Coordinates of C-alpha atoms and ligand atoms in Angstrom, one line a residue:
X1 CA 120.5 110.9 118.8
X2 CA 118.0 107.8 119.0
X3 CA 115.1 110.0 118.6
X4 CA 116.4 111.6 114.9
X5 CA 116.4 107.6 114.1
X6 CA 113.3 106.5 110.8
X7 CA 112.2 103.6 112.7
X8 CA 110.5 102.8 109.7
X9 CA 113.6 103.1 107.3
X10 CA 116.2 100.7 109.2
X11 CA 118.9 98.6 108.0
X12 CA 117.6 95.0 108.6
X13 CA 120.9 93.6 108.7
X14 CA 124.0 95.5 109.5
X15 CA 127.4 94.3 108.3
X16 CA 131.0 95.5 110.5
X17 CA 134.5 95.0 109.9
X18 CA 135.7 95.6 113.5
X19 CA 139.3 97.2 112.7
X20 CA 141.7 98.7 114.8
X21 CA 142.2 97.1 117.9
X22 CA 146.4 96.6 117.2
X23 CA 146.5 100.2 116.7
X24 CA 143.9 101.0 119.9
X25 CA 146.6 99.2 122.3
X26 CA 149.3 100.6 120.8
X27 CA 148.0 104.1 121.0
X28 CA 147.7 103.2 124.9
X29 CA 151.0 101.5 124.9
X30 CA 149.7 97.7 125.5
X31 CA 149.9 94.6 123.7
X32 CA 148.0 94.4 120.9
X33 CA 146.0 91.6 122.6
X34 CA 144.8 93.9 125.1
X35 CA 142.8 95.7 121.9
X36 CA 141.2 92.4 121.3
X37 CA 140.1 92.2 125.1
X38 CA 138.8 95.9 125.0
X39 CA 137.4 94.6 121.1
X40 CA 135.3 92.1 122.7
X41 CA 133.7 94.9 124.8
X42 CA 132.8 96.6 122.0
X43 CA 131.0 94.1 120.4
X44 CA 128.8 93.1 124.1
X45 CA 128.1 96.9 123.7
X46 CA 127.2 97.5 120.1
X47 CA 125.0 93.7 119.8
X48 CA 123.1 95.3 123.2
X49 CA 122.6 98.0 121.5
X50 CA 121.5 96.8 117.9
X51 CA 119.0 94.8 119.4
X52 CA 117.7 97.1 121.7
X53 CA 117.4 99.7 118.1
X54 CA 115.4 96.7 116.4
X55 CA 117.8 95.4 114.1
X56 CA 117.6 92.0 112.7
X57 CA 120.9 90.7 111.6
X58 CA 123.9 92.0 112.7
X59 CA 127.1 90.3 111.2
X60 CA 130.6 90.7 112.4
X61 CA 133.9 90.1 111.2
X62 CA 136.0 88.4 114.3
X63 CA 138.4 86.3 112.0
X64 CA 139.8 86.3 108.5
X65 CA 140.9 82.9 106.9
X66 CA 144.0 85.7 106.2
X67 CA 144.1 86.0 110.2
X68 CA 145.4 82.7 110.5
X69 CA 148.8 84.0 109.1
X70 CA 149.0 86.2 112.4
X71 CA 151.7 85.2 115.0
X72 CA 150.8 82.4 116.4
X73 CA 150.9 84.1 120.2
X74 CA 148.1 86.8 118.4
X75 CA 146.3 83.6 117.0
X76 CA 146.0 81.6 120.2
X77 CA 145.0 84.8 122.6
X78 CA 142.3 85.6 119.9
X79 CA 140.8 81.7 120.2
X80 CA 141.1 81.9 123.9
X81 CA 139.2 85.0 123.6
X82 CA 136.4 83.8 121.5
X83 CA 135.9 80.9 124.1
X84 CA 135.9 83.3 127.1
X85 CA 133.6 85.4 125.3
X86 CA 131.1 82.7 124.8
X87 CA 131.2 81.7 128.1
X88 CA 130.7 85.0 129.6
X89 CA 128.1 86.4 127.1
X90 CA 125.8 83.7 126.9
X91 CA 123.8 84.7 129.7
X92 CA 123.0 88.1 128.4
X93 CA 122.6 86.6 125.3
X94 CA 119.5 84.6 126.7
X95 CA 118.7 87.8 128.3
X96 CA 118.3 89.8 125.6
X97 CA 116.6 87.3 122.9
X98 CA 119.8 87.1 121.1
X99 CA 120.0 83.9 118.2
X100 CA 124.1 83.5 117.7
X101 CA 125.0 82.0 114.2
X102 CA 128.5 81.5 112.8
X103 CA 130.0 81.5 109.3
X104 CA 133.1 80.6 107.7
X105 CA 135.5 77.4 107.5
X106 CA 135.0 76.7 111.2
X107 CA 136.7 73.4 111.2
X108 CA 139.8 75.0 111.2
X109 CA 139.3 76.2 114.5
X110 CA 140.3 74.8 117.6
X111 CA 138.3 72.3 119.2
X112 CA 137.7 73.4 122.3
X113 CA 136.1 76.7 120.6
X114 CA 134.3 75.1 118.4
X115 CA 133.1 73.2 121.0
X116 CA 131.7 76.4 123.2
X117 CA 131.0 77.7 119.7
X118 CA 128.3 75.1 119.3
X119 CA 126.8 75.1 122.2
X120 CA 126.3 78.6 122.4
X121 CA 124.6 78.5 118.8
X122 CA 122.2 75.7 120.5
X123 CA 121.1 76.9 123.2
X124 CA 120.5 80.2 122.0
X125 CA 118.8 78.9 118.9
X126 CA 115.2 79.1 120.5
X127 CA 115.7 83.6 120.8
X128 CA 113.8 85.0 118.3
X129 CA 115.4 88.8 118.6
X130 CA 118.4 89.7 116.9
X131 CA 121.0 87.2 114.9
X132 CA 124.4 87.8 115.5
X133 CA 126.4 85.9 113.0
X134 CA 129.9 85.6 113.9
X135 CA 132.6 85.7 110.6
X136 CA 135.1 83.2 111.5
X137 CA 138.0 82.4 109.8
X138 CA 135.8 83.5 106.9
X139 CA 136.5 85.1 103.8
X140 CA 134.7 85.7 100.5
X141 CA 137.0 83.8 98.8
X142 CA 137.1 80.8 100.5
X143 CA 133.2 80.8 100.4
X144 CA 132.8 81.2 96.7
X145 CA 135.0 78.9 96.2
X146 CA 133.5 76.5 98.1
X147 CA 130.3 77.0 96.4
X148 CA 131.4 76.9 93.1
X149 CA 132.4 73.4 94.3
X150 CA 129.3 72.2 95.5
X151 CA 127.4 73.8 92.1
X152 CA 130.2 71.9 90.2
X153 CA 129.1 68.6 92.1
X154 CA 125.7 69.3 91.4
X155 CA 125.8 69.7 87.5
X156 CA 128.4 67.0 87.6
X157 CA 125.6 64.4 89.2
X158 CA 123.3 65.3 87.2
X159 CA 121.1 67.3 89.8
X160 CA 121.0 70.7 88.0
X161 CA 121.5 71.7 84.7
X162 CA 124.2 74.3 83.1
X163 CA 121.7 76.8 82.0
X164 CA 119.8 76.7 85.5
X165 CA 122.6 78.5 87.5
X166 CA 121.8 81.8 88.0
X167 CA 122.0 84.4 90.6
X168 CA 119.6 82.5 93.0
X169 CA 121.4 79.2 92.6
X170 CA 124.6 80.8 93.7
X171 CA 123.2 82.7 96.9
X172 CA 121.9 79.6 97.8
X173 CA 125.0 77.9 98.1
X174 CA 127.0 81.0 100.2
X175 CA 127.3 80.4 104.0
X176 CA 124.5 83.2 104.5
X177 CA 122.0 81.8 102.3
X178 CA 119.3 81.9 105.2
X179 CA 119.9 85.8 105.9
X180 CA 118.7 88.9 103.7
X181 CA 121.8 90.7 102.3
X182 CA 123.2 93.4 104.3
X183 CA 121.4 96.8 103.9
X184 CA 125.1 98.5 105.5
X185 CA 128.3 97.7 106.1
X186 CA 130.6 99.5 108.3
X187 CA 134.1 99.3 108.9
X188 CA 135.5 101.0 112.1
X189 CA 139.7 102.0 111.8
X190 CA 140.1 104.3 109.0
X191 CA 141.0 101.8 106.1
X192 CA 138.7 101.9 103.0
X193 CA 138.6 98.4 102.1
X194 CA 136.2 95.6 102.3
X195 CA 138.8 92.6 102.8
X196 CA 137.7 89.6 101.3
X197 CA 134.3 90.2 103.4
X198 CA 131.1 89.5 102.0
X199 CA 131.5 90.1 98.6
X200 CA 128.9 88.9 97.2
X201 CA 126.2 89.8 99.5
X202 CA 127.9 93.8 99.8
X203 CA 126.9 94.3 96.1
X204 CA 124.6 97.0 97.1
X205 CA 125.2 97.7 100.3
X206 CA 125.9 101.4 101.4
X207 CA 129.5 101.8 102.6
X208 CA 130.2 103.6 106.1
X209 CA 133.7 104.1 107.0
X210 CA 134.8 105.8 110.4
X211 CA 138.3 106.3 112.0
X212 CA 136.9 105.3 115.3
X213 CA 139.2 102.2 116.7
X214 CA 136.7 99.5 117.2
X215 CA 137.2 99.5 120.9
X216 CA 135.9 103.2 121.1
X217 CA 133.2 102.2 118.9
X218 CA 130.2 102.8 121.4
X219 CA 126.1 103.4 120.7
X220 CA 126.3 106.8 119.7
X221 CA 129.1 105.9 116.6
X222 CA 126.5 102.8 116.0
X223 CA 123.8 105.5 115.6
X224 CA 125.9 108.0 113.8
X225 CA 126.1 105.5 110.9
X226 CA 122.4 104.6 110.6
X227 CA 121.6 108.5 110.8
X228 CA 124.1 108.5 107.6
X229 CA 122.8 105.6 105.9
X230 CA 119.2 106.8 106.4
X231 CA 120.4 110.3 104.2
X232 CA 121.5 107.7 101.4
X233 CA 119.2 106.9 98.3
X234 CA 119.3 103.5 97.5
X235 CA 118.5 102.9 93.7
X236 CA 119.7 99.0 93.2
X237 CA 120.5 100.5 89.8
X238 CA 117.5 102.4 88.9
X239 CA 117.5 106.1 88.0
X240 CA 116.4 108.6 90.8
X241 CA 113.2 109.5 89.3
X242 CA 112.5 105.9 89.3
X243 CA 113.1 105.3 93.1
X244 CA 111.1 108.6 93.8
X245 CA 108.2 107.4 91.7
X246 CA 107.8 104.2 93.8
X247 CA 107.4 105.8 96.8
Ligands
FPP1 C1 141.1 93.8 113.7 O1 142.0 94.6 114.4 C2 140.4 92.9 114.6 C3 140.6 91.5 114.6 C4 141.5 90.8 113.7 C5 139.8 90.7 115.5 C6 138.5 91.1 115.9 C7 138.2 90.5 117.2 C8 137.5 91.1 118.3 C9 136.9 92.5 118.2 C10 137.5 90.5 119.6 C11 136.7 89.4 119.9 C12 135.4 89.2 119.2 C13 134.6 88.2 119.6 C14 133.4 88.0 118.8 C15 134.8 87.5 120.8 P1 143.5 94.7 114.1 O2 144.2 93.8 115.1 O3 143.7 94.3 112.6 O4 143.9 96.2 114.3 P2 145.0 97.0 113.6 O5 144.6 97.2 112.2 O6 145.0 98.3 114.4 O7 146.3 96.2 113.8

């Protein structure tokens, strides 16, 4: 399937809501923290293999600011997760060039995770392949919010005028301000919905949407969605004609 793949058409930055891991353990009768554990494979196989494809940014939704409201015992086994994670991956993530970034109101996490959290970010900071930005109890909400805030401030110190916010002023105040938007954004588990995820920076991404439980989400589903995506016309608003002419 790799060799159908437009190296020269890729999504530079890829976009997943990683859904379906309750439903994964429950389908194998275990406890739903078992689909996180088999979750967190999924994501050592699908950065592996997004990097190894050539693409650029790859973020992933591991934690809503909604996700907080989960039973605590689902809460805690998900931060205990995140730090065994870290300390397991980082290695590879040497290995393989890797630059981990995070986004979202991380001070509401735990310290010890924040903690492995930030060193991971450091010492992988020098790698220079792929950046895999971890959504963290993020949500599009909470980010607009908080940069509405800061823009607020701003006007209110005098340090930008009222008529000089526009669309540029705005991205440059979201958590991803240093990344392009994403070109695709799937979401594994069968729901159509974007959850409070990147909404903003989605405007014109194309949508993918598989039933595959993220824990059975492997290379060949990774492919399978940039093989769709590359089918897609993208028009940013413009009429066919108009995207055909440019070519
Ligand atoms: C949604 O499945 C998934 C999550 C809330 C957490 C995602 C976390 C991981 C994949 C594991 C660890 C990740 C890292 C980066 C260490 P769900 O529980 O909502 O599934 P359901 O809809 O079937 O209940």
């Amino acid at each position: 399937m790799k060799a159908e793949l437009d190296f020269t058409r890729l999504p530079q930055h890829i976009a997943i809501i990683m859904d379906g891991n309750g439903r994964w353990a429950q389908k194998n009768g275990l406890e739903r923290y078992m689909g996180h554990q088999e979750g967190a494979v999924s994501v050592r196989k699908i950065v592996e293999a997004a990097g190894e494809i050539g693409i650029n940014y790859l973020t992933l939704y591991a934690f809503s600011t909604e996700n907080w409201n989960r039973p605590q015992e689902e809460v805690d086994a998900l931060m205990a997760l995140l730090i065994t994670t870290i300390q397991r991956e980082t290695p590879d993530l040497m290995k393989n060039n890797v630059r981990l970034q995070a986004i979202g109101d991380l001070e509401r996490l735990p310290q010890k995770s924040k903690d492995e959290l930030s060193g991971c970010i450091q010492e992988t900071s020098v790698n220079t392949g792929l950046t895999l930005i971890l959504a963290l109890s993020y949500s599009s909400r909470w980010e607009i919010s908080k940069a509405t805030r800061e823009i607020a401030q701003a006007v209110q110190a005098g340090r930008l005028a009222l008529a000089d916010i526009n669309e540029s002023v705005v991205a440059e105040h979201l958590t991803t301000q240093q990344w392009p938007d994403p070109d695709l954004l799937i979401r594994t588990g069968g729901e159509h919905r974007i959850s409070n995820y990147l909404l903003w920076q989605l405007a014109y991404a194309e949508l993918y949407f598989t039933p595959v439980f993220w824990p059975d989400f492997r290379e060949k589903d990774l492919l399978e969605a940039i093989l769709d995506f590359q089918k897609r016309e993208r028009r940013f608003g413009k009429t066919g004609e108009q995207v055909k002419s440019e070519k």
